[in-house]
mmCIF file of C-alpha atoms in Angstrom:
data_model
loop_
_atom_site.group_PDB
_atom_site.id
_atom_site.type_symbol
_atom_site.label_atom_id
_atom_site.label_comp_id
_atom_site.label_asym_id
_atom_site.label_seq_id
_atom_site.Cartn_x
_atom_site.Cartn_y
_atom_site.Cartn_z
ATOM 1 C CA UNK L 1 -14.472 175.496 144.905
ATOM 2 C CA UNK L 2 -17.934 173.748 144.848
ATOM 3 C CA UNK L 3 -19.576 175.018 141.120
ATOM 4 C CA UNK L 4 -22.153 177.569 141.394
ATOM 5 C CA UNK L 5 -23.897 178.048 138.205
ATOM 6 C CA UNK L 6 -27.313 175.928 137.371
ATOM 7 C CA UNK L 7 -26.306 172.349 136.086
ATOM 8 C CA UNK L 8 -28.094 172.658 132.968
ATOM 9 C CA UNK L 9 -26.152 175.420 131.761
ATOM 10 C CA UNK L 10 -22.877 174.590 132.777
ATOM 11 C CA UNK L 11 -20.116 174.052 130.250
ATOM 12 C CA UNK L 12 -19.891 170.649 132.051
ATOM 13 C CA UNK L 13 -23.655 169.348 130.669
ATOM 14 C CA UNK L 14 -23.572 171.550 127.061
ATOM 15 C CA UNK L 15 -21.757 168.977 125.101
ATOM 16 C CA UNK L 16 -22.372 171.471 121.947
ATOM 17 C CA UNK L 17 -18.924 173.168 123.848
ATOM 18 C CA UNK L 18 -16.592 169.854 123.558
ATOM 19 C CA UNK L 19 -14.303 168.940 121.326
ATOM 20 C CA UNK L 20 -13.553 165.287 120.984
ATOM 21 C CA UNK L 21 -9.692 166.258 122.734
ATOM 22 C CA UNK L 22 -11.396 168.439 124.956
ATOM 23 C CA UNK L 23 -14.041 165.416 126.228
ATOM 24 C CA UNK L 24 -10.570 163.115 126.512
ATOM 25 C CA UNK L 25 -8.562 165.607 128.218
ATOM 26 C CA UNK L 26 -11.255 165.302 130.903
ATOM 27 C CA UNK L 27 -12.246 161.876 131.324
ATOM 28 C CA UNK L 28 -8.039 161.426 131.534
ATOM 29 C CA UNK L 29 -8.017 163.605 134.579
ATOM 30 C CA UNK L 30 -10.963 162.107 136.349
ATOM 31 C CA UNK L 31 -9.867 158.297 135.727
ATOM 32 C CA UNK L 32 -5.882 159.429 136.623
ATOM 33 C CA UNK L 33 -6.753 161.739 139.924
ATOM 34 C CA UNK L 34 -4.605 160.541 142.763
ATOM 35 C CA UNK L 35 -6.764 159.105 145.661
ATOM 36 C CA UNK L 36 -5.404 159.901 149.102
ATOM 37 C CA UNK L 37 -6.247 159.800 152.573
ATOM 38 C CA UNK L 38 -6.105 163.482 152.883
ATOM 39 C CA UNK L 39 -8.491 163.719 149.528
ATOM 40 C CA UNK L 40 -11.517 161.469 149.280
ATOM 41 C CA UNK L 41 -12.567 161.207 145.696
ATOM 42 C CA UNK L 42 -16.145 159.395 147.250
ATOM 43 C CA UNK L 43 -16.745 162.215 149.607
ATOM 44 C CA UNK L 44 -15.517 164.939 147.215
ATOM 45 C CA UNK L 45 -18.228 163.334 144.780
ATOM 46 C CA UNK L 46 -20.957 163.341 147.402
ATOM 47 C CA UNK L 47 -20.134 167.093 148.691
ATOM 48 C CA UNK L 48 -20.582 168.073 144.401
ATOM 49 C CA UNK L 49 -23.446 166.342 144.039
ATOM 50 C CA UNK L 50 -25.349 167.332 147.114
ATOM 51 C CA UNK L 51 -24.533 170.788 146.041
ATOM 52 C CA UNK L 52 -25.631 170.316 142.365
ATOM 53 C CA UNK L 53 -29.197 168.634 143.645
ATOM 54 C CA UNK L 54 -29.592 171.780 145.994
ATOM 55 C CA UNK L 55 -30.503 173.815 143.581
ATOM 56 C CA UNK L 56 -32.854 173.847 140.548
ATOM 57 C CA UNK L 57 -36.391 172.721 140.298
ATOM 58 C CA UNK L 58 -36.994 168.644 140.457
ATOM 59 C CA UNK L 59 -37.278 168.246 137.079
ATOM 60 C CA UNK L 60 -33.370 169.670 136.301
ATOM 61 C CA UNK L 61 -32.649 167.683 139.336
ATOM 62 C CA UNK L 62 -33.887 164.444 138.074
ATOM 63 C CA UNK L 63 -32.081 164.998 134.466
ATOM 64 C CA UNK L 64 -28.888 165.311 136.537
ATOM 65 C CA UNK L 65 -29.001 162.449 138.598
ATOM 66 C CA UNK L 66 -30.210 160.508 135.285
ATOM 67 C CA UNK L 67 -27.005 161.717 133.260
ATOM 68 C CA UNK L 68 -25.065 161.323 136.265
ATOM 69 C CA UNK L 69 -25.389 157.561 136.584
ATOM 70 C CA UNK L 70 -25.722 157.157 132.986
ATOM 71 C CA UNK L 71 -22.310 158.684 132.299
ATOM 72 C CA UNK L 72 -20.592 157.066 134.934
ATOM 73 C CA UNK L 73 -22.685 154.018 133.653
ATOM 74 C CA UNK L 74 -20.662 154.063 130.713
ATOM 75 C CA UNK L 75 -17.651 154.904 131.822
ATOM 76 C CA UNK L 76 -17.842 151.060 134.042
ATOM 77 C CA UNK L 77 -19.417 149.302 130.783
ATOM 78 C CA UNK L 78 -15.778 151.039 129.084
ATOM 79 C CA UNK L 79 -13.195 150.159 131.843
ATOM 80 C CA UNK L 80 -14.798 146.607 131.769
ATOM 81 C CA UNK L 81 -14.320 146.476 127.764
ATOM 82 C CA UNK L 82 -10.880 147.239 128.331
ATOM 83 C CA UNK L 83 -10.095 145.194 131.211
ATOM 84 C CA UNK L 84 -11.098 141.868 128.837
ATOM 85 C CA UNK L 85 -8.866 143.459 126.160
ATOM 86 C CA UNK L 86 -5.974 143.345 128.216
ATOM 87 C CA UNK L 87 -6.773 139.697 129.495
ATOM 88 C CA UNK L 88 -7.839 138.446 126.133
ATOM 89 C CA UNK L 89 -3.988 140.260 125.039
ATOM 90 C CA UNK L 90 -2.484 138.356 127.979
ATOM 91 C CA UNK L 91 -3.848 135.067 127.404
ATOM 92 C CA UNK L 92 -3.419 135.162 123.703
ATOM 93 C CA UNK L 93 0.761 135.726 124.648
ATOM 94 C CA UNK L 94 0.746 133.323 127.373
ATOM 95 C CA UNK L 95 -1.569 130.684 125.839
ATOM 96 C CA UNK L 96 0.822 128.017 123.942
ATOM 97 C CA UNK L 97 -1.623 126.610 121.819
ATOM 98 C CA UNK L 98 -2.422 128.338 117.822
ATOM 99 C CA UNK L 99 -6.398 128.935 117.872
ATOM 100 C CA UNK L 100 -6.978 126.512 114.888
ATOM 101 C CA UNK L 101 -5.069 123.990 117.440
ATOM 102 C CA UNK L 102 -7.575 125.048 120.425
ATOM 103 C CA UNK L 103 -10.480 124.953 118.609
ATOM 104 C CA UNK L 104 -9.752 121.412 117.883
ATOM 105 C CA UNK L 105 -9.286 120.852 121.254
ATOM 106 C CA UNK L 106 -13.002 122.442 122.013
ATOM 107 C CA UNK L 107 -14.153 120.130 119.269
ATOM 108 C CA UNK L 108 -13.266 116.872 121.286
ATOM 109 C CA UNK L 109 -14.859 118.037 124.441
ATOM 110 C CA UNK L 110 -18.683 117.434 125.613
ATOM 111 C CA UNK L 111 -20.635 121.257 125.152
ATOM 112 C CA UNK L 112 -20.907 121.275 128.470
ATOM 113 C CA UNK L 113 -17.535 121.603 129.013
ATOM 114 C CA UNK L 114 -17.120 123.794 125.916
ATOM 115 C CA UNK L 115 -19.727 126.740 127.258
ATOM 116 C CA UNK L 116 -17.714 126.532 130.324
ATOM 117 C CA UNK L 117 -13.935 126.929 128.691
ATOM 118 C CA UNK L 118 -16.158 129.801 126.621
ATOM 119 C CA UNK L 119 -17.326 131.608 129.836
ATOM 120 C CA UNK L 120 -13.194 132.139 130.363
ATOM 121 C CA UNK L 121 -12.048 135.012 128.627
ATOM 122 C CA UNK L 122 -12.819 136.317 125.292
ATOM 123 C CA UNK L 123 -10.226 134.440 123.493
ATOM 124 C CA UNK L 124 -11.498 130.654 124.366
ATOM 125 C CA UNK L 125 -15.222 132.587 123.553
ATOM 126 C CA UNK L 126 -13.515 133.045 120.229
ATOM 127 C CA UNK L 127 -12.444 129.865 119.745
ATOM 128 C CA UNK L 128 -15.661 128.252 120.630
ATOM 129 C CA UNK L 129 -17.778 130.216 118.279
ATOM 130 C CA UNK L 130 -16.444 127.959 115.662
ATOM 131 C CA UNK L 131 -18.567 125.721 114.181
ATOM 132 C CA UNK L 132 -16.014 122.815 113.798
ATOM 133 C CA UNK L 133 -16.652 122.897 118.072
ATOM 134 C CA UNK L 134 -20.463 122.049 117.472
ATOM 135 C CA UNK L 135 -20.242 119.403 114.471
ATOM 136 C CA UNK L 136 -20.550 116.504 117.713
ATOM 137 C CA UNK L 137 -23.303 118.265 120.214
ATOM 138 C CA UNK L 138 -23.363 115.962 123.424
ATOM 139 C CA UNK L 139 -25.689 117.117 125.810
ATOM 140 C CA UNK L 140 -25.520 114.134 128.085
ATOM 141 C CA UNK L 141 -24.252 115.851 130.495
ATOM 142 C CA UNK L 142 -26.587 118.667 130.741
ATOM 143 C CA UNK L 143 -29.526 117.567 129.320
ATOM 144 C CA UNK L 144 -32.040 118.904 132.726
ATOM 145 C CA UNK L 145 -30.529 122.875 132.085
ATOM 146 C CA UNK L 146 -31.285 122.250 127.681
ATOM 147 C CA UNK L 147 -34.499 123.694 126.850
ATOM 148 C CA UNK L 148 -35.674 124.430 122.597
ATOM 149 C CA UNK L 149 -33.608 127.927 122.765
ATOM 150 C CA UNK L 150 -30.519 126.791 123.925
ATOM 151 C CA UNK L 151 -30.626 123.827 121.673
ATOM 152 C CA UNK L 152 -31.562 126.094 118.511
ATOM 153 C CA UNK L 153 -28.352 128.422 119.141
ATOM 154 C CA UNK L 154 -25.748 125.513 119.187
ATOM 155 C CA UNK L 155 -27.504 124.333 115.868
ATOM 156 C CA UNK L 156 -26.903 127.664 114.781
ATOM 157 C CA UNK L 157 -23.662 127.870 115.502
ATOM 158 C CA UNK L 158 -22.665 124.133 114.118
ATOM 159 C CA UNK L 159 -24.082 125.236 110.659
ATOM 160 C CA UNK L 160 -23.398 122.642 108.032
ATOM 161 C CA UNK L 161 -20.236 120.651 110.339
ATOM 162 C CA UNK L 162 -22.567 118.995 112.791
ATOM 163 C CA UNK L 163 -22.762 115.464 112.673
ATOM 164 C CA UNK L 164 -24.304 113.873 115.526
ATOM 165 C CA UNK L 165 -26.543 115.279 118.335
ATOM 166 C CA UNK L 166 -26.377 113.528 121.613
ATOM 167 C CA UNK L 167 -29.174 114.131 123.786
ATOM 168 C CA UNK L 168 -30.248 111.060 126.419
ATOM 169 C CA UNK L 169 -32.313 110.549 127.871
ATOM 170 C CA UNK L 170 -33.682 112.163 124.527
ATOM 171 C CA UNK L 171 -37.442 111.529 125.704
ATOM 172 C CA UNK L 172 -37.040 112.449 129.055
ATOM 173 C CA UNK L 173 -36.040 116.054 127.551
ATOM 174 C CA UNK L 174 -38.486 115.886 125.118
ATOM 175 C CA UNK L 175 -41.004 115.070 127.638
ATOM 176 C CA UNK L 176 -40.264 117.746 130.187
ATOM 177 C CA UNK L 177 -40.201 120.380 126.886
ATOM 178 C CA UNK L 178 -41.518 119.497 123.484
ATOM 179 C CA UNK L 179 -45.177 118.377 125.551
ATOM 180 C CA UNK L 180 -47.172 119.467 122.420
ATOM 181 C CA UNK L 181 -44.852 117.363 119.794
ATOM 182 C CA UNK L 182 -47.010 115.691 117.359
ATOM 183 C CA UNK L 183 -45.241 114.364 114.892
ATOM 184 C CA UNK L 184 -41.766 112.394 116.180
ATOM 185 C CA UNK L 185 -38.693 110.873 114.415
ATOM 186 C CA UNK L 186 -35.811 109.596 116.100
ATOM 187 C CA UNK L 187 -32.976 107.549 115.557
ATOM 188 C CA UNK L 188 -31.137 106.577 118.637
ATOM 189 C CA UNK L 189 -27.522 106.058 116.916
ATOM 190 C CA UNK L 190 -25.794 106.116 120.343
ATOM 191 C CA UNK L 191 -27.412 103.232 121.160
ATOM 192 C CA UNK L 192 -28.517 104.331 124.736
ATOM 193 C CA UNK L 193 -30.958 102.643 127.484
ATOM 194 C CA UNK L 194 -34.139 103.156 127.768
ATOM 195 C CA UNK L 195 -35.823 102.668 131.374
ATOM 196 C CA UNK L 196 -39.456 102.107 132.728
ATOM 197 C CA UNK L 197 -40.156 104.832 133.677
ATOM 198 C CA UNK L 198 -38.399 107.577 131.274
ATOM 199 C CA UNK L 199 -40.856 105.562 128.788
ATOM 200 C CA UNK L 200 -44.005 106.094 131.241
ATOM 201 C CA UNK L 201 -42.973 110.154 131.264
ATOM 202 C CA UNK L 202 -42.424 110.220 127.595
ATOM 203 C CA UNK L 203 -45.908 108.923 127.459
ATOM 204 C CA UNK L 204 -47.990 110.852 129.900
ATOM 205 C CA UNK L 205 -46.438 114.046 129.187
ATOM 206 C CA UNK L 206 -46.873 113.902 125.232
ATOM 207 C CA UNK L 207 -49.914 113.041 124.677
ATOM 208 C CA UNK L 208 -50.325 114.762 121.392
ATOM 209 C CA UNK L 209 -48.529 112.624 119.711
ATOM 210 C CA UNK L 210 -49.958 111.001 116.609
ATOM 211 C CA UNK L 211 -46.589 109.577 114.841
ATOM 212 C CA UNK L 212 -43.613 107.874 116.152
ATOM 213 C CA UNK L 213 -41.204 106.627 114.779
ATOM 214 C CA UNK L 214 -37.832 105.104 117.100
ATOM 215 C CA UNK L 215 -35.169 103.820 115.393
ATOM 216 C CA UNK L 216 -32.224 101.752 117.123
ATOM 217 C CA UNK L 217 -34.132 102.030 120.119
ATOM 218 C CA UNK L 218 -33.244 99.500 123.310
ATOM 219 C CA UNK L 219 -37.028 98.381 123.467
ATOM 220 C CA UNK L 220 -38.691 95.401 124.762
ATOM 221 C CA UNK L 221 -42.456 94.488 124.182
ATOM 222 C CA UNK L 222 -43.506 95.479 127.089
ATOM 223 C CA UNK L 223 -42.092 99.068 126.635
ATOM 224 C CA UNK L 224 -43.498 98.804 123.313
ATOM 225 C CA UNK L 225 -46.738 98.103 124.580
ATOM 226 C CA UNK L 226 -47.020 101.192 126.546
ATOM 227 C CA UNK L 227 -46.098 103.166 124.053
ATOM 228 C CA UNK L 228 -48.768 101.541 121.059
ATOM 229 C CA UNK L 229 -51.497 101.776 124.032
ATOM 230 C CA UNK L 230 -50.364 105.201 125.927
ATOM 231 C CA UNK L 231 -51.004 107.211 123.237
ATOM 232 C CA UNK L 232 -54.941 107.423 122.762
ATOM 233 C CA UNK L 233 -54.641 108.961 119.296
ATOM 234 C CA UNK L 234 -51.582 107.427 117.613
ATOM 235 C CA UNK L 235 -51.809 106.939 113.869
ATOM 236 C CA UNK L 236 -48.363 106.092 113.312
ATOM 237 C CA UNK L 237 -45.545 103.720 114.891
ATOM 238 C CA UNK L 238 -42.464 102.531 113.492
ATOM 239 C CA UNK L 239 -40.242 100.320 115.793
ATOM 240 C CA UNK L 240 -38.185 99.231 113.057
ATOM 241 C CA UNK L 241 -34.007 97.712 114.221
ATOM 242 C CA UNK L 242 -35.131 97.527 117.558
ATOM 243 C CA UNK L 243 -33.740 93.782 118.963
ATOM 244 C CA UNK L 244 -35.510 93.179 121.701
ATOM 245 C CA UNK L 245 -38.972 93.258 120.306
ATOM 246 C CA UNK L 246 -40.528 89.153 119.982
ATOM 247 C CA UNK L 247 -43.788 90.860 118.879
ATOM 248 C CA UNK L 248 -45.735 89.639 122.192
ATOM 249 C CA UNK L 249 -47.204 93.222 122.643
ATOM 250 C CA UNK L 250 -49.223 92.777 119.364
ATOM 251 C CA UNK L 251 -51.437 90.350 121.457
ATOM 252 C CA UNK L 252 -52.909 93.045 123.265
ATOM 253 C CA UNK L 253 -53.023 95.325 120.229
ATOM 254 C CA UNK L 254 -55.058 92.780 118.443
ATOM 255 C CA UNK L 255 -57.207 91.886 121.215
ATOM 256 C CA UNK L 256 -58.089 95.597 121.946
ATOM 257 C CA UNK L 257 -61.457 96.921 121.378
ATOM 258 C CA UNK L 258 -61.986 98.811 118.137
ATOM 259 C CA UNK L 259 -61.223 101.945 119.411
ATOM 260 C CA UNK L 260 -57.753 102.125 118.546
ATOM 261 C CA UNK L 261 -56.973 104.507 116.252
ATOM 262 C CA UNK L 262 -53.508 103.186 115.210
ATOM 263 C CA UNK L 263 -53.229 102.942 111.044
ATOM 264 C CA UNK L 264 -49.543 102.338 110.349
ATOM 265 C CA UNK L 265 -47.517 99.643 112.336
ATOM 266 C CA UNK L 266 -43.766 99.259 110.737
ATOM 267 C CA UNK L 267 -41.688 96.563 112.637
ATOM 268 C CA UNK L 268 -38.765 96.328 109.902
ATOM 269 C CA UNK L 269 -35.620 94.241 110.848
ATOM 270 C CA UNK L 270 -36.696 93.892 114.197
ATOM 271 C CA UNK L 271 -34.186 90.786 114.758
ATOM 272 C CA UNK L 272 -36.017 89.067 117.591
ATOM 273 C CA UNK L 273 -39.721 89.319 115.883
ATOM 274 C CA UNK L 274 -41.260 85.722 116.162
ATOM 275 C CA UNK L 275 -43.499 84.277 113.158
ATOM 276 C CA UNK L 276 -45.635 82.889 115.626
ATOM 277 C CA UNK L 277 -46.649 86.587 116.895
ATOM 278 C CA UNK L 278 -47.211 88.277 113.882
ATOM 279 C CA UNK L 279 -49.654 85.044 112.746
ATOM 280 C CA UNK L 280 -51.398 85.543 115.988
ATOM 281 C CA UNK L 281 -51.794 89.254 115.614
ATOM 282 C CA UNK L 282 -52.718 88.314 111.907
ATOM 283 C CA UNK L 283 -55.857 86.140 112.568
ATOM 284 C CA UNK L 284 -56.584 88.827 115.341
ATOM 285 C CA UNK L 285 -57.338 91.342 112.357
ATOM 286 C CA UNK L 286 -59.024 88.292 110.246
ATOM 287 C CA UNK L 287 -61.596 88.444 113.209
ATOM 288 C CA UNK L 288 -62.319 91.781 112.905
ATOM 289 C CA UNK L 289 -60.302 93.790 115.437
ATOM 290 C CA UNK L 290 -58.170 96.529 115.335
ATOM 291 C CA UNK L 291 -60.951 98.287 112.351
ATOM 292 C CA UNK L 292 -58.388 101.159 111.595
ATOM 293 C CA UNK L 293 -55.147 99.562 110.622
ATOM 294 C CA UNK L 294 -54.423 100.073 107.091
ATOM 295 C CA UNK L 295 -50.493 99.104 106.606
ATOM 296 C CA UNK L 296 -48.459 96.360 108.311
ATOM 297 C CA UNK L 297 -44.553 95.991 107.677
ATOM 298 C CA UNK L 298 -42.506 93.425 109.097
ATOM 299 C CA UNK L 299 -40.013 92.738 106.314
ATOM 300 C CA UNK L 300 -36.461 92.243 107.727
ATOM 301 C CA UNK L 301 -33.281 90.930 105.988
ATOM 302 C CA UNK L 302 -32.714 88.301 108.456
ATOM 303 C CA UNK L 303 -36.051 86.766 108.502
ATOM 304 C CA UNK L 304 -38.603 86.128 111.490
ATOM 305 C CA UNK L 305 -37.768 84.277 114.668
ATOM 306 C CA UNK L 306 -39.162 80.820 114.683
ATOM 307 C CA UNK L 307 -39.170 77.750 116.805
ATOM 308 C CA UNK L 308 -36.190 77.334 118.934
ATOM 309 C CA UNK L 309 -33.321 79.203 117.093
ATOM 310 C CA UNK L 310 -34.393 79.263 113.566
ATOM 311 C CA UNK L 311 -35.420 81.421 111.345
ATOM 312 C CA UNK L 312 -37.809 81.013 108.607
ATOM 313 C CA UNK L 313 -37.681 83.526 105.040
ATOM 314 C CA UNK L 314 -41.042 81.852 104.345
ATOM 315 C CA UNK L 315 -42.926 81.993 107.304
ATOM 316 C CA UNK L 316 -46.729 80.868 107.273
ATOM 317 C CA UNK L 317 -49.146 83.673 106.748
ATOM 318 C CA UNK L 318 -53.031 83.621 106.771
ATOM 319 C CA UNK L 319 -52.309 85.539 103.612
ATOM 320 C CA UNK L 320 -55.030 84.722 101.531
ATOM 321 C CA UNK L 321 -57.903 84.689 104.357
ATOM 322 C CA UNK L 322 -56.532 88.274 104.927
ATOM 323 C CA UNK L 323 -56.886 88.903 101.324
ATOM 324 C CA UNK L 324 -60.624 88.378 101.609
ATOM 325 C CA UNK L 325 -61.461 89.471 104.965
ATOM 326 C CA UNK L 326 -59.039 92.360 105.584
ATOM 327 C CA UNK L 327 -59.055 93.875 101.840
ATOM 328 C CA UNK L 328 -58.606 97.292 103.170
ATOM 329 C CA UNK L 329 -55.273 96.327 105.293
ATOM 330 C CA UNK L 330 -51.418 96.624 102.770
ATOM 331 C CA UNK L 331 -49.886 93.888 104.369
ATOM 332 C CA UNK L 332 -45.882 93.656 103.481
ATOM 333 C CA UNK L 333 -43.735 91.212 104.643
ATOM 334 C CA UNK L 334 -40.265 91.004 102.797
ATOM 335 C CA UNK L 335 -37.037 88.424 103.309
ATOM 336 C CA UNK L 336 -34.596 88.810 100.742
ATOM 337 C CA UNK L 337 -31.463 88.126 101.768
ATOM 338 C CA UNK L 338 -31.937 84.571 103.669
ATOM 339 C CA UNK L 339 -33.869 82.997 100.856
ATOM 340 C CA UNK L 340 -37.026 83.155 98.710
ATOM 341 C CA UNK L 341 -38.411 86.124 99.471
ATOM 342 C CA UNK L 342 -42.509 86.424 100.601
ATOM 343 C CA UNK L 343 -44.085 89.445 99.897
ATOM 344 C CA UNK L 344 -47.762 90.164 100.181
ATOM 345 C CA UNK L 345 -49.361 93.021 98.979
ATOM 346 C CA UNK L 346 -53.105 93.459 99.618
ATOM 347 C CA UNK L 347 -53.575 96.494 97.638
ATOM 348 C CA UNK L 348 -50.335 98.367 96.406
ATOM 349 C CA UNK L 349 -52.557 101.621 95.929
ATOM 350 C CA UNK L 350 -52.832 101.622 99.522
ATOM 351 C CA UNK L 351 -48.843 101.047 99.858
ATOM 352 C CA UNK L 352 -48.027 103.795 97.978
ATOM 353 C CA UNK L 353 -50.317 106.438 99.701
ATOM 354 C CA UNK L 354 -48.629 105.232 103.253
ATOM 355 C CA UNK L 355 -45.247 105.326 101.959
ATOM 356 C CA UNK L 356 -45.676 108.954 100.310
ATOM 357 C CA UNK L 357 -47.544 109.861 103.616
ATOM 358 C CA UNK L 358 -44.402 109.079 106.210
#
C-alpha cells in the first residue's frame, strides 16, 4: 500500500522516533530488496514519490524532494566509501610488494607518473603521500599542466626529504605563471638547454623583473644580451658558472645610452670570459657610460680567457684610470688559484653594502 499520511509527520521523516538499530534495520532492507522483473524497484520509487509530492503545500513538497536526494545522496557517497575499502583490501592481499618497498618504488619515478599510480586505488594514494616520494620533484614531463598551487602542495608534501626540483624549461613555466616575479634566483643544477626563444618569452612576459640571478645556466652572449637589455628596469644580474659567456655582450652594455638602470653585474667563474672584453667594457665606463653601475665581479678560479688558448691570473686592467674616473663603481676581479691573485677594490664600503644587499 502507497503511504497516506502527510510526509512531514510520518514516522519515516521524524528521526526523533529511530533508534540507531532501528535506522540500520531499514537501510538493510532497502539496499538487500530483491529486484525482479515482476517488481520494479525504479517504478515502485516513482509510483511513492509521485504520491508523496501529491499532497501537501509546495513548501513540504520541496523539503521532501530536498531530503529525498540528500539521503539517497549519502547513501551513493557511502556505497562508494565502501566499494574503495574493499578494493584498497583486495589490492593490499594481492599486491606483492611491503608499502615501505612501494613507496620506494614511487620515489624513483618522475611525479608525473607518481600522481598517476596515486589516482589507482587508495592504497598506491597511501603510498604516495609519503614524503620520501617527493624528496626528487621532476616536472619535466608535465611542466605546461604545473601552475604555483600544484607546485606548493608537492612541496608540502616533500617536507624536509626533497632534494632537487626539476622543472625545464624552468623559465618557460615561470614565464607563462610567475609574470609579476621580481626578484629571481635560480640555479640550473640539471644542466638543461636553453633556446632562443624560451629566453625571448622569459623576457617579454616578466617584465617586472629587477634581479636575476642564473646559475649553471647554458648561456651564450647573445642570450645574455637579451636578457641585460630586455629588461628595462633590471638592477641586478648575476651570470656567474655559465661557460659559454666570452663577455662580447658587454659591448653593447657599455655602449648603451645612460639610461640603463643596471647596478650590479656578477660574471664569477664564467670559464670562457675573455680579458680583452671586460677591458673594453672597462674603458667604456672610463668614458662615462653606463652612469648607474655601482659593482662589477668577474673573479673566477681559472682566470680570464686571453689570446689564443691562454689564460692570464693577471690580466691588464685600466685599474687606476677607473680609480679616478669611476670612483663610485666596486670593481672586483679575483684569481687565486692559477697564480698571483689581482684584486681591485674601488671602495670596499660600497662592496659590502652590495654583498649584504643580494
Amino acid at each position: 500500500m502507497l503511504p497516506t499520511e502527510n510526509p512531514n509527520s510520518s514516522p519515516l521523516f521524524d528521526s526523533l522516533e529511530f533508534n540507531e538499530s532501528h535506522l540500520d534495520s531499514i537501510i538493510s532492507s532497502l539496499v538487500t530488496f530483491p529486484d525482479s522483473p515482476s517488481l520494479s524497484i525504479s517504478s515502485s520509487f516513482d509510483r511513492v514519490l509521485d504520491h508523496l509530492l501529491s499532497s501537501g503545500d509546495v513548501s513540504v513538497q520541496d523539503q521532501l524532494v530536498d531530503r529525498t536526494l540528500e539521503h539517497f545522496s549519502l547513501l551513493l557517497q557511502s556505497t562508494k566509501r565502501c566499494s574503495q575499502k574493499r578494493a584498497t583490501l583486495h589490492n593490499s592481499i594481492s599486491w606483492f610488494l611491503h608499502s615501505e618497498l612501494t613507496v620506494k618504488v614511487f620515489s624513483m619515478v618522475d611525479t608525473k607518473s607518481l600522481m598517476q599510480a596515486s589516482a589507482c586505488c587508495t592504497m598506491f594514494n597511501n603510498c604516495a603521500m609519503d614524503p620520501l616520494c617527493y624528496s626528487h620533484i621532476d616536472l619535466t614531463k608535465a611542466f605546461k599542466h604545473v601552475d604555483d598551487r600544484v607546485l606548493r602542495t608537492l612541496l608540502n608534501r616533500s617536507g624536509k626529504q626533497l632534494r632537487n626540483v626539476l622543472l625545464e624549461p624552468i623559465l618557460e613555466l615561470l614565464a607563462r605563471n610567475c609574470c609579476l616575479i621580481e626578484h629571481l634566483f635560480l640555479d640550473n643544477c640539471s644542466q638543461g638547454v636553453i633556446t632562443y626563444p624560451t629566453i625571448e618569452f622569459f623576457v617579454t612576459n616578466c617584465l617586472k623583473i629587477t634581479s636575476l640571478t642564473l646559475l649553471n645556466f647554458r648561456l651564450n652572449d647573445a642570450m645574455a644580451q637579451i636578457l641585460v637589455t630586455g629588461f628595462r628596469i633590471l638592477k641586478y644580474i648575476n651570470l656567474s658558472n655559465t661557460a659559454g659567456i666570452t663577455g662580447s655582450f658587454l659591448r653593447d652594455l657599455g655602449h648603451r645610452p645612460n639610461d640603463s638602470p643596471l647596478e650590479t653585474l656578477i660574471l664569477r667563474d664564467c670559464f670562457s670570459l675573455q680579458e680583452r672584453e671586460v677591458v673594453d667594457f672597462l674603458n667604456s665606463l672610463i668614458a662615462g657610460n653606463v652612469r648607474s653601475i655601482r659593482y662589477i665581479d668577474v673573479s673566477s678560479n681559472n682566470g680570464l680567457a686571453c689570446d689564443g688558448d691562454g689564460r692570464t691570473s693577471i690580466p691588464n686592467f685600466p685599474s687606476e684610470k677607473l680609480k679616478e674616473e669611476r670612483s663610485d663603481i666596486t670593481f672586483v676581479a679575483d684569481f687565486p688559484s692559477i697564480g698571483p691573485s689581482t684584486r681591485i677594490i674601488c671602495s670596499s664600503s660600497l662592496m659590502e653594502d652590495y654583498m649584504s644587499m643580494w
